[in-house]
Tab-separated table of C-alpha atoms in Angstrom:
chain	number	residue	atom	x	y	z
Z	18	UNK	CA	0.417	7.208	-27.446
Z	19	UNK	CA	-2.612	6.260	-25.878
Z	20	UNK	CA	-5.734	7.968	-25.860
Z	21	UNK	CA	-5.962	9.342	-22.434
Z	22	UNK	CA	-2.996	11.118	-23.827
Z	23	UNK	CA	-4.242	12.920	-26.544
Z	24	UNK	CA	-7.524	13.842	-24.565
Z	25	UNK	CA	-5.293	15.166	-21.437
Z	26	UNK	CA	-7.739	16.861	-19.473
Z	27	UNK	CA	-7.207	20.320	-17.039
Z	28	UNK	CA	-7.008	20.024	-13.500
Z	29	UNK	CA	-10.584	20.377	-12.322
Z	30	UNK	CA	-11.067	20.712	-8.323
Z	31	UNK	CA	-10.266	17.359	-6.393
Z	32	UNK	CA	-7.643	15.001	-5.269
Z	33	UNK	CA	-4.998	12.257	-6.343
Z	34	UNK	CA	-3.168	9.562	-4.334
Z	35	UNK	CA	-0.161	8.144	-3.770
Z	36	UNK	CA	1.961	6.520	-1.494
Z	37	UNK	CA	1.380	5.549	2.150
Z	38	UNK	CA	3.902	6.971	3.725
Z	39	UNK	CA	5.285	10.115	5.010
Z	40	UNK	CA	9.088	10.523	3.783
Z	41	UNK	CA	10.036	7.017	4.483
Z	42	UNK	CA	8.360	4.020	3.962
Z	43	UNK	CA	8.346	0.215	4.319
Z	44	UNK	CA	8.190	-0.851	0.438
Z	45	UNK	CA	8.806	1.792	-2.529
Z	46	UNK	CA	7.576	0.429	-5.134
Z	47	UNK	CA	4.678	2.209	-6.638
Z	48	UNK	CA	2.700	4.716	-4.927
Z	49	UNK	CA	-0.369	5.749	-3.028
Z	50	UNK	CA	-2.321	8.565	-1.712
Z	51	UNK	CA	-0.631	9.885	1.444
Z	52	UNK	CA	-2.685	13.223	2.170
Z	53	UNK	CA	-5.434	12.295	3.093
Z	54	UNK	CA	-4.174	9.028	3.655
Z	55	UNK	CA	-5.628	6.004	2.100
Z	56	UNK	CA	-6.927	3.010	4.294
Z	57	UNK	CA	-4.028	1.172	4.293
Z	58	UNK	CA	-1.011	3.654	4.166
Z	59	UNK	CA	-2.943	5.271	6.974
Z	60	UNK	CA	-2.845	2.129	9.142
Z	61	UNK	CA	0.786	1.358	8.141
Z	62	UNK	CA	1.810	5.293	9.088
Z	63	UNK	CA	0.055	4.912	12.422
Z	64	UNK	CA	1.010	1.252	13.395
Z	65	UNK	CA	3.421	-0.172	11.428
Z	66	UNK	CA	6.198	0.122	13.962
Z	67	UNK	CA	4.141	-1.820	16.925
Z	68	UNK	CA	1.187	-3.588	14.332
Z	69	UNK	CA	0.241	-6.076	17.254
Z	70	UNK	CA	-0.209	-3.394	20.322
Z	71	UNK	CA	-3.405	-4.272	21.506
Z	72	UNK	CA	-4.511	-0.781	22.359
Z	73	UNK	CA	-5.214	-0.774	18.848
Z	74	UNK	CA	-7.879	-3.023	18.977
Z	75	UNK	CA	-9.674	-0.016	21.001
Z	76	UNK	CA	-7.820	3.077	19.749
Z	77	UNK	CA	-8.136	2.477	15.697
Z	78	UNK	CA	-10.445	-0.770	15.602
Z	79	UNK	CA	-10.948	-0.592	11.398
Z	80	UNK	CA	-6.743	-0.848	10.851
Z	81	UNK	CA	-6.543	-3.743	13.977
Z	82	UNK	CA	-8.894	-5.425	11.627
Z	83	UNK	CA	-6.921	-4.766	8.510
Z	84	UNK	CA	-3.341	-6.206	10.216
Z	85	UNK	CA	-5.603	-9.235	11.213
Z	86	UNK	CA	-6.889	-10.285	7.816
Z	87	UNK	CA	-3.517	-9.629	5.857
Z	88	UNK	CA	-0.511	-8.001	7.384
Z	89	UNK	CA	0.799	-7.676	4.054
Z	90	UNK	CA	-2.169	-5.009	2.968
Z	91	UNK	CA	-0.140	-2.787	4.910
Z	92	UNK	CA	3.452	-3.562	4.210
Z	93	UNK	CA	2.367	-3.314	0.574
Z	94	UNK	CA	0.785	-0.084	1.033
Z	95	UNK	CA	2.102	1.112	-1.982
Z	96	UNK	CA	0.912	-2.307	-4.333
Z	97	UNK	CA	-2.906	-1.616	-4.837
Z	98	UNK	CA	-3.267	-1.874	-8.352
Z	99	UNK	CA	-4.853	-3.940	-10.654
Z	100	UNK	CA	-3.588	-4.082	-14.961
Z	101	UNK	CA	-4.607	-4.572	-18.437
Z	102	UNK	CA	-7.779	-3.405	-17.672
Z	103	UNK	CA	-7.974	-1.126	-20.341
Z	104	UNK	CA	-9.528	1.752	-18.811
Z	105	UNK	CA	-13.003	-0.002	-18.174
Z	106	UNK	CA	-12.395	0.211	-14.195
Z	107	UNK	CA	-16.539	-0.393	-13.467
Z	108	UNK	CA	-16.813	-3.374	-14.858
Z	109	UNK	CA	-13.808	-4.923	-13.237
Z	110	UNK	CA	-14.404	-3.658	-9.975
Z	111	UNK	CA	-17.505	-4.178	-8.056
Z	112	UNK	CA	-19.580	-2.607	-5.972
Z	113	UNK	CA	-19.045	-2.614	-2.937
Z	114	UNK	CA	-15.095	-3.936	-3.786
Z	115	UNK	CA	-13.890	-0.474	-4.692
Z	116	UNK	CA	-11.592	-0.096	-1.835
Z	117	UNK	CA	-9.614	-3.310	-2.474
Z	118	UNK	CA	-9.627	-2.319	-6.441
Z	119	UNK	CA	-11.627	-5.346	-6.792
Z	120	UNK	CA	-10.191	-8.204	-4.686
Z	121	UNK	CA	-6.632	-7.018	-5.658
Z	122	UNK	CA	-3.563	-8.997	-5.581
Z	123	UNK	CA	-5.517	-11.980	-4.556
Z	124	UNK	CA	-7.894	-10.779	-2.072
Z	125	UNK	CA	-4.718	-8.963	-0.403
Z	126	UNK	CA	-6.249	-5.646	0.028
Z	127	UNK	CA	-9.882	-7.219	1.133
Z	128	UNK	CA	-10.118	-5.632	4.590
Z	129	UNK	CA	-10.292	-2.282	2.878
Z	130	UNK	CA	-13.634	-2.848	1.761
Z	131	UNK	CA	-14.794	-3.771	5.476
Z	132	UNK	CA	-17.809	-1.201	6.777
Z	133	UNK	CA	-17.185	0.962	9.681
Z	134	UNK	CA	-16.047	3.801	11.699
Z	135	UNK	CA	-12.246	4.168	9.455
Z	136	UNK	CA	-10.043	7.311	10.966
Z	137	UNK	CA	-10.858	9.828	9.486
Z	138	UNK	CA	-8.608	13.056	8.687
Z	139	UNK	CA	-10.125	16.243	8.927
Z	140	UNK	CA	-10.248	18.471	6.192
Z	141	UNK	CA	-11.552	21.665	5.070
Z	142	UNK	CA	-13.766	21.835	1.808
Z	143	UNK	CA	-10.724	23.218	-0.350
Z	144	UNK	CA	-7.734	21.365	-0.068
Z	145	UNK	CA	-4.909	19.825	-2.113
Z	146	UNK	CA	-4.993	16.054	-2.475
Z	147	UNK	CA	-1.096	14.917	-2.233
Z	148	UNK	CA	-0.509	11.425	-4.267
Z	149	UNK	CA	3.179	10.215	-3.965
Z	150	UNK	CA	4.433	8.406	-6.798
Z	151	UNK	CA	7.985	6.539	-5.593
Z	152	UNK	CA	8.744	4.733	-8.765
Z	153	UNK	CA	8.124	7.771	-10.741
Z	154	UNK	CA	6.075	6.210	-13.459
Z	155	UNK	CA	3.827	9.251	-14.015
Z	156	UNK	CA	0.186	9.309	-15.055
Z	157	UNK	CA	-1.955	8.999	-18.177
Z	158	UNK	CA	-4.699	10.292	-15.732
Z	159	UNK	CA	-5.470	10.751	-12.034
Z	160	UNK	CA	-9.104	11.125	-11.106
Z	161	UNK	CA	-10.864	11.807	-7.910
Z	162	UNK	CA	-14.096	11.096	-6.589
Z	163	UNK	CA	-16.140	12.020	-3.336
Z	164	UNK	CA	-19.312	10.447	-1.847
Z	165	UNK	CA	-22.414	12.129	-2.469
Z	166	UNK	CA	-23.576	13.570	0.323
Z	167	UNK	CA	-25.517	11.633	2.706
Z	168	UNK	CA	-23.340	8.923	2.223
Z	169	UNK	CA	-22.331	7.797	5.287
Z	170	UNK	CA	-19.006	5.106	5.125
Z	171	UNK	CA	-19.177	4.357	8.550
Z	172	UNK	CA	-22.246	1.367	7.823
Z	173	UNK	CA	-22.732	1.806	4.336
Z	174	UNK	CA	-20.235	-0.021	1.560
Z	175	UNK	CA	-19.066	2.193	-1.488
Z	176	UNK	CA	-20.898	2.246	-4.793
Z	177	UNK	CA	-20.062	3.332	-8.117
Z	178	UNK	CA	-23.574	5.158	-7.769
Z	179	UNK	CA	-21.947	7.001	-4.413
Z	180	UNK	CA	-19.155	9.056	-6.257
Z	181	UNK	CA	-18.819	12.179	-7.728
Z	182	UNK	CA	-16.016	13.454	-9.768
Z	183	UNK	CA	-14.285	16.201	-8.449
Z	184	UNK	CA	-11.077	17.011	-10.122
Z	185	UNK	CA	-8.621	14.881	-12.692
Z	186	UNK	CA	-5.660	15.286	-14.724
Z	187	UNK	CA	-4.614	14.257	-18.071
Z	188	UNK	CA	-1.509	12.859	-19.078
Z	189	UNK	CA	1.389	14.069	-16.673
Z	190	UNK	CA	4.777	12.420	-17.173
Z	191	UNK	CA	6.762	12.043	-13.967
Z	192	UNK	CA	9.606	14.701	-14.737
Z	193	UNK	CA	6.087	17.448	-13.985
Z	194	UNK	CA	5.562	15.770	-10.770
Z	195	UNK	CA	7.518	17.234	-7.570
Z	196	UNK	CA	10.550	15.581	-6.431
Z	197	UNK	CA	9.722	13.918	-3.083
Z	198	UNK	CA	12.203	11.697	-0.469
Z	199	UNK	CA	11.605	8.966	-2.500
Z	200	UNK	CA	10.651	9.372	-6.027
Z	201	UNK	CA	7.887	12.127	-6.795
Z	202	UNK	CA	4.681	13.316	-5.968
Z	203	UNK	CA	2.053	15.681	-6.834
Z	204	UNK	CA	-0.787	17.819	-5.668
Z	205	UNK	CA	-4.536	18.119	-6.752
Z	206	UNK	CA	-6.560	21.098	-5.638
Z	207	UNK	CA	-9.976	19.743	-4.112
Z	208	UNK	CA	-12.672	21.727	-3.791
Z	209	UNK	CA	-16.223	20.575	-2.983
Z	210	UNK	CA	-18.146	23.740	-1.245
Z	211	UNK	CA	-21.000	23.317	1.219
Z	212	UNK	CA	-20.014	19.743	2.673
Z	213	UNK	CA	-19.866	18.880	5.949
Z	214	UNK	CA	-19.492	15.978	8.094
Z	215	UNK	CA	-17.835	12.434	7.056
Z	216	UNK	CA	-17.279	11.969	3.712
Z	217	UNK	CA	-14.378	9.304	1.644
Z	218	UNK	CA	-12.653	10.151	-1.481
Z	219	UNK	CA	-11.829	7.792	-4.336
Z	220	UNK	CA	-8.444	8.086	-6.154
Z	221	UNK	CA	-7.925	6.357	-9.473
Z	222	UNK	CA	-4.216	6.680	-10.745
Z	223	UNK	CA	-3.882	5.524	-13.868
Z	224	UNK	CA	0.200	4.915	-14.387
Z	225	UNK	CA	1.886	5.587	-17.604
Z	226	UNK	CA	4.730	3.332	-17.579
Z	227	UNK	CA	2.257	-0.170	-18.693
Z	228	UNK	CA	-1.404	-0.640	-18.341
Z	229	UNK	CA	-1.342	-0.473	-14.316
Z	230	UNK	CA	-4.579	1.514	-12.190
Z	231	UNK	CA	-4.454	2.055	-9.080
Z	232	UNK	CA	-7.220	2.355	-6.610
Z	233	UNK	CA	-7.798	4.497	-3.231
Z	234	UNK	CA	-10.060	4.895	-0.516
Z	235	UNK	CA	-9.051	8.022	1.806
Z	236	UNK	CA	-11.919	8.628	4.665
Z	237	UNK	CA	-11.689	12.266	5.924
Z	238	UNK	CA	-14.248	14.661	8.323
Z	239	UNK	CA	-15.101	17.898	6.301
Z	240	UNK	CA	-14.881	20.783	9.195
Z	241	UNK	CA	-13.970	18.215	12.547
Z	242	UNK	CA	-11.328	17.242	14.085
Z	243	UNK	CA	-9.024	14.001	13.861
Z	244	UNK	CA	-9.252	11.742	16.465
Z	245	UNK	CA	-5.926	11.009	18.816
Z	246	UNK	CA	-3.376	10.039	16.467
Z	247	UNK	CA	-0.116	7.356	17.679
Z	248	UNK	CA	2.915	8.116	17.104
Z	249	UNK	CA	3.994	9.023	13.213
Z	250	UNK	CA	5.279	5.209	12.790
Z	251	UNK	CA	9.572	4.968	12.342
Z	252	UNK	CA	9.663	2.589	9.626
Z	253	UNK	CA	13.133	1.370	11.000
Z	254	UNK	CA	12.370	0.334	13.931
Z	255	UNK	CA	10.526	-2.764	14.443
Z	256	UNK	CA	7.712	-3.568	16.612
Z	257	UNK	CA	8.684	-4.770	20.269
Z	258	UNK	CA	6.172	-7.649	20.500
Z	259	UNK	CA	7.169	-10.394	18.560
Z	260	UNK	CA	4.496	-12.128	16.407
Z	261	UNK	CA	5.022	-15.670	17.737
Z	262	UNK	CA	6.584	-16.897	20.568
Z	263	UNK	CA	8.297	-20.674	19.988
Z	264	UNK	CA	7.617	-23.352	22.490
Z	265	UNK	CA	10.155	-23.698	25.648
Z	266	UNK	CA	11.700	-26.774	24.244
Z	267	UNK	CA	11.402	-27.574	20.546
Z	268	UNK	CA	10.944	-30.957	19.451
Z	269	UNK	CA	13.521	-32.954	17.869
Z	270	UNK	CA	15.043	-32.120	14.765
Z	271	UNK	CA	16.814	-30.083	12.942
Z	272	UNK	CA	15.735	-26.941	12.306
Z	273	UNK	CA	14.645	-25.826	9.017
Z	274	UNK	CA	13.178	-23.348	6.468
Z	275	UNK	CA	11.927	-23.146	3.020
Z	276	UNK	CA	11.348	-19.596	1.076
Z	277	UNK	CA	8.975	-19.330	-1.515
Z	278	UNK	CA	9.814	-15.818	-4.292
Z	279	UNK	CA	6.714	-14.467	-5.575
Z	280	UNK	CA	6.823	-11.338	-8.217
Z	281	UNK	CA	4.815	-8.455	-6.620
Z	282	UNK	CA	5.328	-6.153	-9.490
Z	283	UNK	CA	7.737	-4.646	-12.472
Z	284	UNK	CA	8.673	-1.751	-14.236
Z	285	UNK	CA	11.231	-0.451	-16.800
Z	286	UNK	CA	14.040	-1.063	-14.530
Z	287	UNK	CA	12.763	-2.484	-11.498
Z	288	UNK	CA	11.011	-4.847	-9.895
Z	289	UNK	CA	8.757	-5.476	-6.489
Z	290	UNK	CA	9.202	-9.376	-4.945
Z	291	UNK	CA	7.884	-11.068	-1.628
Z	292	UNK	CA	9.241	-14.240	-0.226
Z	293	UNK	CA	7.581	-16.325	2.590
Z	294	UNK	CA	9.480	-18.144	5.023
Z	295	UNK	CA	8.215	-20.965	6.647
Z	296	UNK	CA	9.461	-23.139	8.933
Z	297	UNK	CA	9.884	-27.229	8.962
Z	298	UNK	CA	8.837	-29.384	11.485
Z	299	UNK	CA	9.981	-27.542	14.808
Z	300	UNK	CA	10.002	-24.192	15.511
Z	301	UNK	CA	12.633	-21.902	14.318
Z	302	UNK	CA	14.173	-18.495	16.702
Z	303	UNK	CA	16.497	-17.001	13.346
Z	304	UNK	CA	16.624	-17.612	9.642
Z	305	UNK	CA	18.403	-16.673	6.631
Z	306	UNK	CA	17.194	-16.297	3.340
Z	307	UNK	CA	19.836	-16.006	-0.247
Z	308	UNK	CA	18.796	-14.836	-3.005
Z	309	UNK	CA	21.019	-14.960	-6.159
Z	310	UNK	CA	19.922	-13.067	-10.335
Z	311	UNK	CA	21.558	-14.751	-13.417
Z	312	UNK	CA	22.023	-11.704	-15.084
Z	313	UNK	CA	23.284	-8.553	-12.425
Z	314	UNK	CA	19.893	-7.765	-10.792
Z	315	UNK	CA	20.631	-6.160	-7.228
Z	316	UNK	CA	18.394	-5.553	-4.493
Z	317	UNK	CA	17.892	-2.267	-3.447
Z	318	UNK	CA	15.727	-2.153	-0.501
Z	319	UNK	CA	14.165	-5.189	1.952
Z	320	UNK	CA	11.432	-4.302	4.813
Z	321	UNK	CA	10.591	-7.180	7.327
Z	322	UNK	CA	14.245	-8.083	7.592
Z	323	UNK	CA	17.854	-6.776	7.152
Z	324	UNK	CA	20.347	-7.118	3.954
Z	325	UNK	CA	23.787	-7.562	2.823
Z	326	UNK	CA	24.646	-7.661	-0.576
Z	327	UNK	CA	27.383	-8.681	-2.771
Z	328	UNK	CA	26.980	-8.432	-6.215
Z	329	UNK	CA	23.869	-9.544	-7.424
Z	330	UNK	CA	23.516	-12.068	-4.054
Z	331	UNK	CA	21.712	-10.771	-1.223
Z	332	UNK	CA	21.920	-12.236	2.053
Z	333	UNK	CA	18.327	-11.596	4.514
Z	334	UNK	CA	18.345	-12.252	7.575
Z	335	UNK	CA	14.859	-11.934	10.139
Z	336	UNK	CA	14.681	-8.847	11.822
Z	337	UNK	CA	13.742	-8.434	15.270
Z	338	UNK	CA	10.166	-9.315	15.521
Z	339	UNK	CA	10.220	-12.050	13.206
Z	340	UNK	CA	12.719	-14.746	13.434
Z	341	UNK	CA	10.326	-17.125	15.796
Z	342	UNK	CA	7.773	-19.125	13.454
Z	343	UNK	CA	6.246	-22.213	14.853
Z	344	UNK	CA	6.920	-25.404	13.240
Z	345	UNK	CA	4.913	-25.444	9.975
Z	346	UNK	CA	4.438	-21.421	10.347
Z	347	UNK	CA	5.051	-18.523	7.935
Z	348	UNK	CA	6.453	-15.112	7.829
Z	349	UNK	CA	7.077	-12.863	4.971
Z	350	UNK	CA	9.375	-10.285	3.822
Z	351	UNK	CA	9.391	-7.997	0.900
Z	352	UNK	CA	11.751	-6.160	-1.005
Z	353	UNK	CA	12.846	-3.925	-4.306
Z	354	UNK	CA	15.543	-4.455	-7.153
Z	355	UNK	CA	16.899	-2.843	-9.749
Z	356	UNK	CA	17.114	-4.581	-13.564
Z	357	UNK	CA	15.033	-6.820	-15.381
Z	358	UNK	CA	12.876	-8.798	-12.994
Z	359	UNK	CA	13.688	-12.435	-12.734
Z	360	UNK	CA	13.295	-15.214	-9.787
Z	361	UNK	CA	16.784	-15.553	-8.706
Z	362	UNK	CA	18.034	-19.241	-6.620
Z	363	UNK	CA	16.286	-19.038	-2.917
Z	364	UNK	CA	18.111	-20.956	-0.485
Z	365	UNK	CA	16.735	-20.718	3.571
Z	366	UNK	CA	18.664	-21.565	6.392
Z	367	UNK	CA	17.534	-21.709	10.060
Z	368	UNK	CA	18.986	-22.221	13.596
């Protein structure tokens, strides 16, 4: 048992986090804080069903940003953690870097860190802080921070120095948590009295299933009001613009693809993959990834394309919005399984 279990600590008065996504989402692996929303389950909710509208540009410039560095930060709203850290989260994440948990994931999650006017969701000064846990692994501790006040996040970066701890929770296994759509969630009464004006808390989830912690940034206006939101996004249905268009006549050749499986995450049980597509030397309109486990993995669950499965094969084919990639081009997809995480045979077929 670790220690943060044994020194389980009462609720005090702030929030948690958890996933990015209202009862449906795009990837369900771990979690995030949905209420208020963190950067980059925010932009997903708002724009993940038409990401390359250019009224965005205008209407929510910080998340057009974010879908122009890495796509991905968004699609993977839920994957913003960092592990074997052992607890000492200051001196593996930076200031200035808090937002991205320190250059997460590779740098995936680097746009979150990027200064400037971020929606903000309007809250009062006491509040529950919702954080959505889909994999229900539970928590050796949640702990929530806001900025001090006259720290302002729309042209300052965030600080170690900024925060002030508001409210945390000891160990809390998942089977305390509330059943949500998909997996659990719980609540985290905030209260900080006597603030007004913009303000950003910071979520730290630590999870119990393995040494994972997971790091939010949620920007909310204590006492205004929220801007004009889009549309709550429909993760089903894809955007209408397509991301590339191919040329009139492709050169000659056959055409071709190659998919590349990358491990996203794991967990007793489960497991969290991407796979980029890219094309060979002409432009493709439709491909076709298969992906075949050894030993009776199954995927469960595939955003930025559709599945069939058979057995532990799965057949994915490009959804609407992204079959065309240029000769030489990319596009990714992501997805969830259940067993013991393994890279399975990838074969990629194009027309």
């Amino acid at each position: 048992m670790r220690i943060a279990r044994l020194l389980a600590v009462p609720l005090i008065a702030l929030a948690a986090a958890i996933v990015v996504l209202l009862p449906t989402s795009p990837a369900s692996a771990h979690g995030s804080v949905i209420n208020p929303a963190s950067r980059n389950y925010g932009c997903w909710e708002r724009w993940g069903s038409r990401f390359q509208a250019p009224e965005m540009a205008t209407e929510d410039p910080m998340c057009w940003q974010a879908w122009q560095a890495n796509p991905n930060a968004m699609w993977n709203w839920n994957g913003l953690y960092r592990e074997n850290l052992a607890g000492n989260h200051q001196a593996n994440v930076p200031d200035g870097q808090l937002c991205s948990g320190g250059h997460a994931e590779g740098g995936r999650y680097n746009a979150m860190d990027t200064v400037g006017n971020w929606r903000a969701a309007s809250v009062s000064t006491s509040f529950s802080l919702r954080l959505q846990d889909q994999a229900s692994h539970g928590a050796d501790y949640i702990r929530v921070y806001v900025t001090r006040s006259g720290y302002d996040p729309t042209t300052q970066p965030l600080r170690w120095s900024d925060l002030t701890l508001v409210s945390q929770i000891g160990y809390t296994p998942a089977s305390q948590w509330q059943p949500a759509s998909q997996g659990v969630q719980i609540d985290i009464p905030v209260s900080v009295p006597a603030r007004s004006g913009r303000a950003m808390f910071y979520t730290i989830w630590q999870a119990s299933h393995m040494d994972q912690s997971y790091y939010f940034c949620s920007d909310v206006n204590f006492g205004g009001s929220n801007p004009t939101t889009p549309p709550t996004n429909n993760p089903t249905t894809p955007p209408t613009t397509q991301p590339t268009t191919p040329p009139t006549t492709p050169p000659a050749g056959s055409a071709s693809c190659t998919a590349a499986y990358t491990q996203a995450g794991a967990w007793t049980g489960g497991f969290q993959a991407d796979v980029r597509v890219t094309a060979g030397s002409r432009a493709i309109t439709a491909w076709t990834v298969t992906l075949t486990y050894a030993n009776g993995q199954q995927v469960t669950q595939v955003w930025n394309g559709t599945a069939t499965t058979s057995g532990s094969t799965a057949t994915v084919r490009n959804a609407g919005y992204n079959g065309s990639v240029a000769a030489g081009a990319s596009t990714t997809f992501g997805l969830l399984g259940s067993g013991t995480s393994a890279t399975p045979t990838v074969t990629c077929a194009a027309t």
